[in-house]
């Protein structure tokens, strides 16, 4: 059921792709369906800006040009999945460890279309452990700061991000004010980025092929 909804969402996002566009592309199993559908349009778009090595490989396999964000300028559209989505279209992302590049591409895009299955919908963010990308030497320092704020930090041992950094997953937070928490965590020394997408939430959320 969940994978069918992921496929429907990935395919439904195609309707937001305009002719001649450069499309920002996220990461994950739902986005993989979007990339497969995008391949059918590849002669009608200029190319894609990718948020991960994983998505880059899939885009290239389909012959879709992968462009450098420094060369493209602002993007009209970014399509990505999420691990949790609240009623305000605020998200937890980073289950696939691609949060930093995802946040960069989302920030460059005029419209962020988030594609999810219904299991990702929550009233309050935080059941899914919040991923935080950290500079390796700051892992313990950031972990202590999280514990001081009532979170339970777990190092995702063995995972190295595309940027050469590490991931801490924070368990046990019920996130009542995602914008405030994102801003606060962004200030901690050693934090590269936080998997809360609240200051820049999604503009459109597709749950399967339905707009939320
Ligand atoms: C990767 C992400 C993904 O969008 C998120 O983990 C959802 O993945 P999936 O579509 O496989 O359920 O944030 O960093």
mmCIF file of C-alpha atoms and ligand atoms in Angstrom:
data_model
loop_
_atom_site.group_PDB
_atom_site.id
_atom_site.type_symbol
_atom_site.label_atom_id
_atom_site.label_comp_id
_atom_site.label_asym_id
_atom_site.label_seq_id
_atom_site.Cartn_x
_atom_site.Cartn_y
_atom_site.Cartn_z
ATOM 1 C CA UNK A 1 0.000 0.000 0.000
ATOM 2 C CA UNK A 2 2.737 2.402 1.057
ATOM 3 C CA UNK A 3 4.838 1.711 -2.050
ATOM 4 C CA UNK A 4 1.788 2.128 -4.282
ATOM 5 C CA UNK A 5 1.118 5.534 -2.683
ATOM 6 C CA UNK A 6 4.771 6.455 -3.145
ATOM 7 C CA UNK A 7 4.559 5.584 -6.833
ATOM 8 C CA UNK A 8 1.313 7.561 -7.240
ATOM 9 C CA UNK A 9 2.866 10.581 -5.520
ATOM 10 C CA UNK A 10 6.032 10.394 -7.602
ATOM 11 C CA UNK A 11 4.044 10.225 -10.805
ATOM 12 C CA UNK A 12 1.565 12.940 -9.737
ATOM 13 C CA UNK A 13 4.417 15.404 -9.129
ATOM 14 C CA UNK A 14 5.166 15.350 -12.842
ATOM 15 C CA UNK A 15 2.228 17.697 -13.406
ATOM 16 C CA UNK A 16 4.256 20.486 -11.714
ATOM 17 C CA UNK A 17 7.129 20.177 -14.213
ATOM 18 C CA UNK A 18 7.014 22.865 -16.872
ATOM 19 C CA UNK A 19 8.563 22.677 -20.325
ATOM 20 C CA UNK A 20 12.163 23.937 -20.371
ATOM 21 C CA UNK A 21 12.512 23.650 -16.604
ATOM 22 C CA UNK A 22 15.514 22.757 -14.513
ATOM 23 C CA UNK A 23 14.042 20.531 -11.816
ATOM 24 C CA UNK A 24 15.389 20.219 -8.276
ATOM 25 C CA UNK A 25 15.342 16.549 -7.309
ATOM 26 C CA UNK A 26 15.349 15.133 -3.779
ATOM 27 C CA UNK A 27 16.332 11.713 -2.503
ATOM 28 C CA UNK A 28 14.657 8.492 -1.439
ATOM 29 C CA UNK A 29 12.354 5.709 -2.552
ATOM 30 C CA UNK A 30 9.431 8.054 -3.360
ATOM 31 C CA UNK A 31 11.667 10.363 -5.370
ATOM 32 C CA UNK A 32 12.935 7.320 -7.262
ATOM 33 C CA UNK A 33 9.428 6.970 -8.743
ATOM 34 C CA UNK A 34 9.483 10.670 -9.658
ATOM 35 C CA UNK A 35 12.840 10.292 -11.431
ATOM 36 C CA UNK A 36 11.547 7.303 -13.388
ATOM 37 C CA UNK A 37 8.527 9.374 -14.489
ATOM 38 C CA UNK A 38 10.742 12.383 -15.260
ATOM 39 C CA UNK A 39 12.714 10.242 -17.686
ATOM 40 C CA UNK A 40 9.682 10.223 -20.019
ATOM 41 C CA UNK A 41 9.913 14.051 -20.174
ATOM 42 C CA UNK A 42 13.664 14.321 -20.487
ATOM 43 C CA UNK A 43 13.537 15.900 -23.944
ATOM 44 C CA UNK A 44 11.241 18.639 -22.608
ATOM 45 C CA UNK A 45 13.390 19.776 -19.672
ATOM 46 C CA UNK A 46 16.863 21.311 -19.482
ATOM 47 C CA UNK A 47 17.935 18.967 -16.733
ATOM 48 C CA UNK A 48 17.980 18.454 -12.986
ATOM 49 C CA UNK A 49 19.815 19.671 -9.904
ATOM 50 C CA UNK A 50 20.348 16.669 -7.649
ATOM 51 C CA UNK A 51 20.396 16.487 -3.844
ATOM 52 C CA UNK A 52 22.477 13.309 -3.547
ATOM 53 C CA UNK A 53 24.887 10.947 -5.242
ATOM 54 C CA UNK A 54 22.102 8.345 -5.170
ATOM 55 C CA UNK A 55 19.685 10.526 -7.162
ATOM 56 C CA UNK A 56 22.486 11.706 -9.457
ATOM 57 C CA UNK A 57 23.214 8.101 -10.412
ATOM 58 C CA UNK A 58 19.553 7.417 -11.206
ATOM 59 C CA UNK A 59 19.173 10.646 -13.193
ATOM 60 C CA UNK A 60 22.284 9.872 -15.219
ATOM 61 C CA UNK A 61 21.139 6.304 -15.824
ATOM 62 C CA UNK A 62 18.066 7.786 -17.502
ATOM 63 C CA UNK A 63 20.172 10.251 -19.522
ATOM 64 C CA UNK A 64 18.805 13.294 -17.679
ATOM 65 C CA UNK A 65 21.496 16.036 -17.527
ATOM 66 C CA UNK A 66 22.598 16.779 -13.936
ATOM 67 C CA UNK A 67 23.417 20.468 -13.542
ATOM 68 C CA UNK A 68 25.419 22.446 -10.972
ATOM 69 C CA UNK A 69 23.282 24.691 -8.775
ATOM 70 C CA UNK A 70 25.977 27.375 -8.971
ATOM 71 C CA UNK A 71 25.412 27.553 -12.712
ATOM 72 C CA UNK A 72 21.612 27.315 -12.824
ATOM 73 C CA UNK A 73 20.548 30.098 -10.469
ATOM 74 C CA UNK A 74 17.079 29.908 -8.874
ATOM 75 C CA UNK A 75 14.904 26.883 -9.644
ATOM 76 C CA UNK A 76 11.181 26.933 -10.315
ATOM 77 C CA UNK A 77 10.529 23.545 -8.708
ATOM 78 C CA UNK A 78 11.907 21.127 -6.130
ATOM 79 C CA UNK A 79 10.383 17.675 -5.639
ATOM 80 C CA UNK A 80 11.303 15.597 -2.596
ATOM 81 C CA UNK A 81 9.945 13.094 -0.094
ATOM 82 C CA UNK A 82 9.799 13.335 3.694
ATOM 83 C CA UNK A 83 9.901 11.176 6.803
ATOM 84 C CA UNK A 84 7.126 13.122 8.550
ATOM 85 C CA UNK A 85 4.749 15.895 7.509
ATOM 86 C CA UNK A 86 2.500 17.921 9.817
ATOM 87 C CA UNK A 87 -0.710 19.805 8.890
ATOM 88 C CA UNK A 88 1.343 22.986 8.243
ATOM 89 C CA UNK A 89 3.444 21.169 5.595
ATOM 90 C CA UNK A 90 6.424 21.305 7.964
ATOM 91 C CA UNK A 91 8.645 18.276 7.619
ATOM 92 C CA UNK A 92 11.201 15.991 9.148
ATOM 93 C CA UNK A 93 13.668 14.839 6.496
ATOM 94 C CA UNK A 94 17.045 13.148 6.429
ATOM 95 C CA UNK A 95 16.164 9.489 6.876
ATOM 96 C CA UNK A 96 18.351 8.932 3.815
ATOM 97 C CA UNK A 97 21.107 11.210 5.197
ATOM 98 C CA UNK A 98 20.762 13.694 2.321
ATOM 99 C CA UNK A 99 19.252 16.529 4.384
ATOM 100 C CA UNK A 100 21.918 19.172 3.819
ATOM 101 C CA UNK A 101 21.879 19.122 0.036
ATOM 102 C CA UNK A 102 18.094 18.695 0.130
ATOM 103 C CA UNK A 103 17.817 21.854 2.205
ATOM 104 C CA UNK A 104 20.063 23.753 -0.176
ATOM 105 C CA UNK A 105 18.096 22.761 -3.268
ATOM 106 C CA UNK A 106 14.771 23.418 -1.508
ATOM 107 C CA UNK A 107 16.010 26.896 -0.537
ATOM 108 C CA UNK A 108 16.837 27.640 -4.171
ATOM 109 C CA UNK A 109 13.383 26.651 -5.424
ATOM 110 C CA UNK A 110 10.312 28.823 -5.831
ATOM 111 C CA UNK A 111 7.992 25.842 -5.282
ATOM 112 C CA UNK A 112 8.649 22.783 -3.107
ATOM 113 C CA UNK A 113 6.382 19.841 -3.892
ATOM 114 C CA UNK A 114 6.653 17.148 -1.213
ATOM 115 C CA UNK A 115 5.635 13.609 -2.146
ATOM 116 C CA UNK A 116 4.688 11.141 0.577
ATOM 117 C CA UNK A 117 2.566 8.141 1.429
ATOM 118 C CA UNK A 118 -0.085 8.473 4.127
ATOM 119 C CA UNK A 119 2.078 6.840 6.828
ATOM 120 C CA UNK A 120 4.188 10.034 6.896
ATOM 121 C CA UNK A 121 1.323 12.282 8.075
ATOM 122 C CA UNK A 122 1.457 13.299 11.742
ATOM 123 C CA UNK A 123 -0.191 15.938 13.910
ATOM 124 C CA UNK A 124 3.045 16.690 15.760
ATOM 125 C CA UNK A 125 6.561 16.170 14.405
ATOM 126 C CA UNK A 126 8.987 14.008 16.375
ATOM 127 C CA UNK A 127 7.891 10.386 16.332
ATOM 128 C CA UNK A 128 10.478 9.879 13.576
ATOM 129 C CA UNK A 129 13.909 10.550 15.107
ATOM 130 C CA UNK A 130 15.144 13.964 13.977
ATOM 131 C CA UNK A 131 18.323 13.683 11.843
ATOM 132 C CA UNK A 132 21.048 16.259 12.365
ATOM 133 C CA UNK A 133 24.186 16.375 10.186
ATOM 134 C CA UNK A 134 27.282 17.251 12.199
ATOM 135 C CA UNK A 135 30.959 17.834 11.578
ATOM 136 C CA UNK A 136 32.536 14.580 12.903
ATOM 137 C CA UNK A 137 34.667 16.241 15.631
ATOM 138 C CA UNK A 138 31.513 17.883 17.072
ATOM 139 C CA UNK A 139 29.478 14.674 17.508
ATOM 140 C CA UNK A 140 29.792 14.465 21.309
ATOM 141 C CA UNK A 141 29.502 18.216 21.784
ATOM 142 C CA UNK A 142 26.270 18.381 19.803
ATOM 143 C CA UNK A 143 25.022 15.217 21.522
ATOM 144 C CA UNK A 144 25.439 16.872 24.933
ATOM 145 C CA UNK A 145 23.587 19.985 23.754
ATOM 146 C CA UNK A 146 20.723 17.794 22.558
ATOM 147 C CA UNK A 147 20.580 15.863 25.827
ATOM 148 C CA UNK A 148 20.499 19.188 27.717
ATOM 149 C CA UNK A 149 17.341 19.971 25.725
ATOM 150 C CA UNK A 150 15.674 16.673 26.656
ATOM 151 C CA UNK A 151 16.463 14.754 23.456
ATOM 152 C CA UNK A 152 18.086 11.336 23.220
ATOM 153 C CA UNK A 153 20.878 11.529 20.613
ATOM 154 C CA UNK A 154 21.864 8.363 18.744
ATOM 155 C CA UNK A 155 24.875 8.399 16.424
ATOM 156 C CA UNK A 156 24.016 6.752 13.068
ATOM 157 C CA UNK A 157 27.216 4.742 13.277
ATOM 158 C CA UNK A 158 28.654 3.786 9.899
ATOM 159 C CA UNK A 159 26.822 6.475 7.914
ATOM 160 C CA UNK A 160 28.946 9.136 6.226
ATOM 161 C CA UNK A 161 27.022 11.794 4.314
ATOM 162 C CA UNK A 162 27.805 12.889 0.759
ATOM 163 C CA UNK A 163 29.528 15.859 2.435
ATOM 164 C CA UNK A 164 31.804 13.654 4.569
ATOM 165 C CA UNK A 165 29.921 14.322 7.805
ATOM 166 C CA UNK A 166 28.025 12.240 10.375
ATOM 167 C CA UNK A 167 24.370 11.968 11.385
ATOM 168 C CA UNK A 168 22.882 12.127 14.877
ATOM 169 C CA UNK A 169 19.250 10.931 15.151
ATOM 170 C CA UNK A 170 17.375 12.569 18.018
ATOM 171 C CA UNK A 171 14.717 10.430 19.695
ATOM 172 C CA UNK A 172 12.114 11.519 22.193
ATOM 173 C CA UNK A 173 11.253 15.028 21.069
ATOM 174 C CA UNK A 174 7.642 16.080 20.568
ATOM 175 C CA UNK A 175 8.262 19.176 18.460
ATOM 176 C CA UNK A 176 5.650 21.776 19.363
ATOM 177 C CA UNK A 177 7.440 24.698 17.695
ATOM 178 C CA UNK A 178 9.431 23.376 14.721
ATOM 179 C CA UNK A 179 10.482 26.839 13.466
ATOM 180 C CA UNK A 180 11.969 27.778 16.850
ATOM 181 C CA UNK A 181 13.730 24.417 17.285
ATOM 182 C CA UNK A 182 15.175 24.534 13.767
ATOM 183 C CA UNK A 183 16.526 28.040 14.396
ATOM 184 C CA UNK A 184 17.975 27.080 17.785
ATOM 185 C CA UNK A 185 19.698 23.913 16.565
ATOM 186 C CA UNK A 186 21.101 25.753 13.545
ATOM 187 C CA UNK A 187 23.081 27.925 15.990
ATOM 188 C CA UNK A 188 24.947 25.038 17.651
ATOM 189 C CA UNK A 189 28.643 24.858 16.788
ATOM 190 C CA UNK A 190 29.312 21.792 14.669
ATOM 191 C CA UNK A 191 25.781 21.445 13.301
ATOM 192 C CA UNK A 192 25.809 21.463 9.511
ATOM 193 C CA UNK A 193 22.065 21.221 9.088
ATOM 194 C CA UNK A 194 18.944 20.039 10.843
ATOM 195 C CA UNK A 195 16.356 17.732 9.288
ATOM 196 C CA UNK A 196 13.518 20.079 10.213
ATOM 197 C CA UNK A 197 12.073 21.790 7.154
ATOM 198 C CA UNK A 198 9.879 24.270 9.022
ATOM 199 C CA UNK A 199 11.336 27.689 8.223
ATOM 200 C CA UNK A 200 10.991 26.675 4.582
ATOM 201 C CA UNK A 201 8.108 24.160 4.575
ATOM 202 C CA UNK A 202 6.709 22.449 1.496
ATOM 203 C CA UNK A 203 4.367 24.519 -0.659
ATOM 204 C CA UNK A 204 2.392 21.527 -1.879
ATOM 205 C CA UNK A 205 2.140 18.065 -0.325
ATOM 206 C CA UNK A 206 0.990 15.129 -2.426
ATOM 207 C CA UNK A 207 -0.179 12.122 -0.420
ATOM 208 C CA UNK A 208 -0.329 9.518 -3.130
ATOM 209 C CA UNK A 209 -1.963 11.424 -5.976
ATOM 210 C CA UNK A 210 -4.037 13.656 -3.659
ATOM 211 C CA UNK A 211 -3.101 17.215 -2.665
ATOM 212 C CA UNK A 212 -3.096 17.344 1.166
HETATM 213 C C1 LIG B 1 16.344 11.583 2.472
HETATM 214 C C2 LIG B 1 14.977 12.051 2.800
HETATM 215 C C3 LIG B 1 13.838 11.315 2.184
HETATM 216 O O1 LIG B 1 13.057 12.232 1.485
HETATM 217 C C4 LIG B 1 13.022 10.677 3.278
HETATM 218 O O2 LIG B 1 13.855 9.834 4.049
HETATM 219 C C5 LIG B 1 11.844 9.885 2.704
HETATM 220 O O3 LIG B 1 12.316 8.758 2.026
HETATM 221 P P1 LIG B 1 11.355 7.728 1.326
HETATM 222 O O4 LIG B 1 10.708 8.422 0.166
HETATM 223 O O5 LIG B 1 12.292 6.612 0.908
HETATM 224 O O6 LIG B 1 10.340 7.242 2.322
HETATM 225 O O7 LIG B 1 14.775 12.985 3.525
HETATM 226 O O8 LIG B 1 17.315 12.270 3.201
#
